[in-house]
Amino acid sequence: MKQFVKRFVKRWLPAACGRLVRLFAKSDEGSGTVSGIALITVAAVMLGVVAAAGNLLICLHRAQYVADLAAVAAATALREGSATPCEAASRTTHGNDGELQSCAILGEDVQVTVGVGTKVPFASQVSKSSRAGPVACE
């Protein structure tokens, strides 16, 4: 029995495996191309998602920055006695490529909401709010 196993392992197993490998190798011609195309497609989609997320993140930070600037400009104009502090906020917002969506005077404080355009198709604009005014010294 041992000799049969040795002979089988030495002669027949490699021959049988070789036939199986050749059989399956013939049926796999061109499958690498399909896998390559799928891999490139997945990589391109992931790159697009990362680029869109990066653009949204940058625009969110820019919207907050512009909202802070507009709120401080409006609060300064209100403190200096201007009758139209929201005009100062609007000028500041438009000067920084934003859009003033709302401006409210709350006592000595000013609250503004600013929108900034993005280059992402499903989110054409992002908005942020900011509030500014004098702080009492104690």
Coordinates of N, CA and C in Angstrom, one line a residue:
M1 N 0.8 -1.2 0.0 CA 0.0 0.0 0.0 C 0.9 1.3 0.0
K2 N 2.0 1.2 0.7 CA 2.8 2.4 0.8 C 3.4 2.7 -0.6
Q3 N 3.8 1.6 -1.3 CA 4.3 1.9 -2.6 C 3.3 2.5 -3.6
F4 N 2.1 2.1 -3.4 CA 1.0 2.6 -4.3 C 0.9 4.1 -4.0
V5 N 0.9 4.5 -2.7 CA 0.7 5.9 -2.3 C 1.9 6.7 -2.8
K6 N 3.1 6.1 -2.7 CA 4.3 6.8 -3.2 C 4.2 7.0 -4.7
R7 N 3.9 6.0 -5.4 CA 3.8 6.1 -6.8 C 2.7 7.1 -7.3
F8 N 1.5 7.0 -6.5 CA 0.4 8.0 -6.8 C 0.9 9.4 -6.6
V9 N 1.6 9.6 -5.5 CA 2.0 11.0 -5.2 C 3.1 11.5 -6.2
K10 N 4.0 10.6 -6.6 CA 5.0 11.0 -7.5 C 4.6 11.1 -8.9
R11 N 3.7 10.2 -9.4 CA 3.4 10.2 -10.8 C 2.0 10.8 -11.2
W12 N 1.0 10.3 -10.5 CA -0.4 10.7 -11.0 C -0.9 12.0 -10.4
L13 N -0.5 12.3 -9.2 CA -1.0 13.6 -8.6 C -0.5 14.8 -9.4
P14 N 0.8 14.9 -9.7 CA 1.3 16.1 -10.5 C 0.7 16.1 -11.9
A15 N 0.5 15.0 -12.5 CA -0.1 14.9 -13.8 C -1.6 15.4 -13.7
A16 N -2.3 14.9 -12.7 CA -3.7 15.3 -12.6 C -3.8 16.8 -12.3
C17 N -3.0 17.3 -11.4 CA -3.0 18.7 -11.0 C -2.7 19.5 -12.2
G18 N -1.7 19.1 -13.0 CA -1.3 19.8 -14.2 C -2.4 19.9 -15.2
R19 N -3.1 18.8 -15.4 CA -4.3 18.9 -16.3 C -5.4 19.8 -15.8
L20 N -5.6 19.8 -14.5 CA -6.6 20.7 -13.9 C -6.2 22.2 -14.1
V21 N -4.9 22.5 -13.8 CA -4.5 23.8 -14.0 C -4.6 24.3 -15.4
R22 N -4.2 23.4 -16.3 CA -4.3 23.8 -17.8 C -5.8 24.0 -18.2
L23 N -6.6 23.1 -17.6 CA -8.1 23.3 -18.0 C -8.6 24.6 -17.5
F24 N -8.3 24.9 -16.2 CA -8.8 26.2 -15.7 C -8.1 27.4 -16.3
A25 N -6.9 27.3 -16.6 CA -6.2 28.4 -17.2 C -6.8 28.8 -18.5
K26 N -7.2 27.8 -19.3 CA -7.8 28.2 -20.6 C -9.1 28.9 -20.4
S27 N -9.9 28.6 -19.4 CA -11.2 29.2 -19.2 C -11.1 30.6 -18.6
D28 N -9.9 31.0 -18.1 CA -9.7 32.3 -17.4 C -9.1 33.3 -18.4
E29 N -8.9 33.1 -19.6 CA -8.3 34.0 -20.5 C -9.2 35.3 -20.6
G30 N -8.6 36.4 -20.3 CA -9.3 37.7 -20.4 C -9.9 38.1 -19.1
S31 N -9.9 37.3 -18.0 CA -10.6 37.7 -16.8 C -9.8 38.7 -16.0
G32 N -8.5 38.8 -16.3 CA -7.7 39.9 -15.7 C -8.0 41.2 -16.1
T33 N -8.5 41.3 -17.4 CA -8.9 42.6 -18.0 C -10.1 43.1 -17.3
V34 N -11.1 42.2 -17.0 CA -12.3 42.6 -16.4 C -12.0 43.0 -14.9
S35 N -11.2 42.3 -14.3 CA -10.8 42.7 -12.9 C -10.1 44.0 -12.8
G36 N -9.2 44.2 -13.8 CA -8.5 45.5 -13.9 C -9.4 46.7 -14.1
I37 N -10.4 46.5 -15.0 CA -11.4 47.6 -15.2 C -12.2 47.8 -14.0
A38 N -12.6 46.8 -13.3 CA -13.4 47.0 -12.1 C -12.6 47.7 -11.0
L39 N -11.3 47.3 -10.9 CA -10.4 48.0 -9.9 C -10.2 49.5 -10.2
I40 N -10.0 49.8 -11.5 CA -9.9 51.2 -11.9 C -11.2 52.0 -11.7
T41 N -12.3 51.4 -11.9 CA -13.6 52.0 -11.7 C -13.8 52.3 -10.3
V42 N -13.5 51.4 -9.4 CA -13.7 51.6 -8.0 C -12.7 52.7 -7.5
A43 N -11.5 52.7 -8.0 CA -10.5 53.7 -7.6 C -11.0 55.1 -8.0
A44 N -11.5 55.2 -9.2 CA -12.0 56.5 -9.7 C -13.2 57.0 -8.9
V45 N -14.1 56.1 -8.6 CA -15.3 56.5 -7.8 C -14.8 57.0 -6.4
M46 N -13.9 56.2 -5.8 CA -13.4 56.6 -4.5 C -12.7 58.0 -4.5
L47 N -11.9 58.2 -5.6 CA -11.2 59.5 -5.8 C -12.2 60.6 -5.9
G48 N -13.3 60.4 -6.6 CA -14.4 61.4 -6.8 C -15.0 61.7 -5.4
V49 N -15.3 60.7 -4.6 CA -15.9 60.9 -3.3 C -15.0 61.7 -2.4
V50 N -13.7 61.3 -2.4 CA -12.8 62.0 -1.6 C -12.6 63.5 -2.0
A51 N -12.6 63.7 -3.3 CA -12.5 65.1 -3.8 C -13.8 65.9 -3.4
A52 N -14.9 65.3 -3.5 CA -16.2 66.0 -3.2 C -16.2 66.3 -1.7
A53 N -15.8 65.4 -0.9 CA -15.8 65.6 0.6 C -14.8 66.7 1.0
G54 N -13.6 66.7 0.3 CA -12.6 67.7 0.5 C -13.1 69.1 0.2
N55 N -13.8 69.2 -1.0 CA -14.4 70.5 -1.4 C -15.4 71.0 -0.4
L56 N -16.3 70.1 0.1 CA -17.3 70.5 1.0 C -16.7 70.9 2.3
L57 N -15.6 70.3 2.8 CA -15.0 70.6 4.0 C -14.3 72.0 3.9
I58 N -13.6 72.3 2.8 CA -13.0 73.6 2.6 C -14.1 74.7 2.5
C59 N -15.2 74.4 1.8 CA -16.2 75.4 1.7 C -16.9 75.7 3.0
L60 N -17.1 74.6 3.9 CA -17.6 74.9 5.2 C -16.8 75.8 6.1
H61 N -15.5 75.5 6.0 CA -14.5 76.4 6.8 C -14.5 77.8 6.2
R62 N -14.6 77.9 4.9 CA -14.6 79.3 4.3 C -15.9 80.0 4.7
A63 N -17.1 79.3 4.7 CA -18.3 79.9 5.1 C -18.3 80.4 6.5
Q64 N -17.7 79.6 7.4 CA -17.6 80.0 8.8 C -16.7 81.3 8.9
Y65 N -15.6 81.3 8.2 CA -14.7 82.4 8.2 C -15.4 83.7 7.7
V66 N -16.1 83.6 6.6 CA -16.8 84.7 6.0 C -17.9 85.2 7.0
A67 N -18.6 84.2 7.6 CA -19.7 84.6 8.6 C -19.1 85.3 9.8
D68 N -17.9 84.9 10.2 CA -17.3 85.6 11.4 C -16.9 87.0 11.0
L69 N -16.3 87.1 9.8 CA -15.9 88.5 9.3 C -17.1 89.4 9.2
A70 N -18.2 88.9 8.6 CA -19.4 89.7 8.4 C -20.0 90.1 9.7
A71 N -20.1 89.2 10.7 CA -20.7 89.5 12.0 C -19.8 90.6 12.7
V72 N -18.5 90.5 12.6 CA -17.7 91.5 13.3 C -17.8 92.8 12.6
A73 N -17.9 92.8 11.2 CA -18.1 94.1 10.5 C -19.4 94.7 10.8
A74 N -20.5 93.9 10.9 CA -21.8 94.5 11.3 C -21.8 95.0 12.7
A75 N -21.2 94.2 13.6 CA -21.2 94.6 15.0 C -20.4 95.9 15.2
T76 N -19.3 96.0 14.5 CA -18.5 97.2 14.5 C -19.3 98.4 14.0
A77 N -19.9 98.2 12.9 CA -20.8 99.3 12.3 C -21.9 99.7 13.2
L78 N -22.5 98.7 13.9 CA -23.6 99.0 14.9 C -23.0 99.8 16.1
R79 N -21.8 99.4 16.5 CA -21.2 100.1 17.7 C -20.8 101.5 17.3
E80 N -20.4 101.7 16.1 CA -20.1 103.1 15.7 C -21.3 104.0 15.3
G81 N -22.5 103.4 15.4 CA -23.7 104.2 15.2 C -24.3 104.2 13.8
S82 N -23.8 103.2 13.0 CA -24.4 103.1 11.7 C -25.8 102.7 11.7
A83 N -26.6 103.3 10.8 CA -28.0 102.9 10.8 C -28.3 101.6 10.1
T84 N -27.3 101.2 9.2 CA -27.5 100.0 8.5 C -26.2 99.1 8.6
P85 N -26.1 98.4 9.8 CA -25.0 97.5 10.0 C -25.0 96.3 9.1
C86 N -26.2 95.9 8.6 CA -26.3 94.7 7.7 C -25.7 95.0 6.4
E87 N -25.7 96.3 6.0 CA -25.0 96.6 4.7 C -23.5 96.4 4.8
A88 N -22.9 96.6 6.0 CA -21.5 96.3 6.2 C -21.2 94.8 6.1
A89 N -22.2 94.1 6.7 CA -22.1 92.6 6.6 C -22.2 92.1 5.2
S90 N -23.1 92.7 4.4 CA -23.3 92.4 3.0 C -22.1 92.7 2.2
R91 N -21.5 93.8 2.4 CA -20.3 94.2 1.6 C -19.1 93.2 1.9
T92 N -19.0 92.9 3.2 CA -17.9 92.0 3.6 C -18.1 90.6 3.0
T93 N -19.4 90.2 3.1 CA -19.7 88.9 2.5 C -19.5 88.8 1.0
H94 N -19.9 89.8 0.3 CA -19.7 89.8 -1.2 C -18.3 89.9 -1.5
G95 N -17.5 90.7 -0.7 CA -16.1 90.8 -1.0 C -15.3 89.5 -0.8
N96 N -15.9 88.6 -0.1 CA -15.2 87.3 0.2 C -15.9 86.1 -0.5
D97 N -16.6 86.4 -1.6 CA -17.3 85.5 -2.5 C -18.3 84.6 -1.7
G98 N -19.1 85.3 -0.9 CA -20.2 84.6 -0.1 C -21.5 85.3 -0.4
E99 N -22.5 84.8 0.2 CA -23.9 85.4 0.0 C -24.5 85.6 1.4
L100 N -24.9 86.8 1.7 CA -25.5 87.0 3.0 C -27.0 86.5 2.9
Q101 N -27.3 85.5 3.7 CA -28.6 84.9 3.7 C -29.5 85.6 4.7
S102 N -29.0 85.9 5.9 CA -29.8 86.6 6.9 C -28.9 87.5 7.8
C103 N -29.5 88.5 8.3 CA -28.8 89.4 9.2 C -29.8 89.9 10.2
A104 N -29.5 89.7 11.5 CA -30.5 90.1 12.5 C -29.7 90.9 13.6
I105 N -30.3 92.0 14.1 CA -29.8 92.8 15.1 C -30.5 92.4 16.4
L106 N -29.8 91.9 17.4 CA -30.3 91.4 18.6 C -29.7 92.2 19.8
G107 N -30.3 93.4 20.1 CA -29.7 94.3 21.1 C -28.5 94.9 20.5
E108 N -27.3 94.7 21.2 CA -26.1 95.2 20.7 C -25.3 94.1 19.9
D109 N -25.9 92.9 19.7 CA -25.3 91.9 19.0 C -25.9 91.8 17.6
V110 N -25.1 91.2 16.7 CA -25.5 91.0 15.3 C -25.3 89.5 15.0
Q111 N -26.3 88.9 14.4 CA -26.2 87.5 14.0 C -26.4 87.4 12.5
V112 N -25.5 86.8 11.8 CA -25.5 86.7 10.3 C -25.5 85.2 9.9
T113 N -26.1 84.9 8.8 CA -25.9 83.6 8.2 C -25.4 83.8 6.8
V114 N -24.4 83.1 6.5 CA -23.7 83.3 5.2 C -23.7 82.0 4.4
G115 N -23.9 82.0 3.1 CA -23.8 80.9 2.2 C -22.6 81.0 1.3
V116 N -21.9 79.9 1.0 CA -20.8 79.9 0.1 C -21.0 78.8 -0.9
G117 N -20.8 79.1 -2.2 CA -21.0 78.1 -3.2 C -19.9 77.0 -3.2
T118 N -20.3 75.8 -3.6 CA -19.4 74.7 -3.7 C -19.4 74.2 -5.2
K119 N -18.5 73.3 -5.4 CA -18.4 72.7 -6.8 C -18.9 71.2 -6.7
V120 N -19.7 70.9 -5.8 CA -20.3 69.6 -5.6 C -21.7 69.6 -6.1
P121 N -22.1 68.7 -7.1 CA -23.4 68.8 -7.7 C -24.6 68.6 -6.7
F122 N -24.5 67.8 -5.7 CA -25.6 67.6 -4.8 C -25.7 68.5 -3.7
A123 N -24.7 69.4 -3.5 CA -24.7 70.4 -2.4 C -24.1 71.7 -3.0
S124 N -24.9 72.4 -3.7 CA -24.4 73.6 -4.4 C -24.0 74.8 -3.5
Q125 N -24.5 74.7 -2.2 CA -24.2 75.8 -1.3 C -24.2 75.3 0.1
V126 N -23.2 75.8 1.0 CA -23.2 75.5 2.4 C -23.3 76.8 3.2
S127 N -23.9 76.7 4.3 CA -24.2 77.9 5.1 C -23.7 77.7 6.5
K128 N -23.3 78.9 7.1 CA -22.8 78.9 8.5 C -23.3 80.2 9.1
S129 N -23.5 80.2 10.4 CA -23.9 81.4 11.1 C -22.9 81.9 12.1
S130 N -22.9 83.2 12.4 CA -22.0 83.7 13.4 C -22.7 84.9 14.1
R131 N -22.2 85.1 15.3 CA -22.8 86.2 16.1 C -21.7 87.0 16.7
A132 N -21.8 88.3 16.7 CA -20.8 89.2 17.2 C -21.4 90.4 18.0
G133 N -20.7 90.9 18.9 CA -21.2 92.0 19.7 C -20.2 92.3 20.8
P134 N -20.5 93.4 21.5 CA -19.6 93.8 22.6 C -19.7 92.9 23.8
V135 N -18.7 92.7 24.5 CA -18.7 91.9 25.7 C -18.4 92.9 26.9
A136 N -19.2 92.8 27.9 CA -19.1 93.6 29.1 C -17.8 93.3 29.9
C137 N -17.0 94.3 30.2 CA -15.8 94.1 31.0 C -16.2 94.0 32.5
E138 N -15.6 93.1 33.3 CA -16.0 93.1 34.7 C -14.8 93.5 35.5

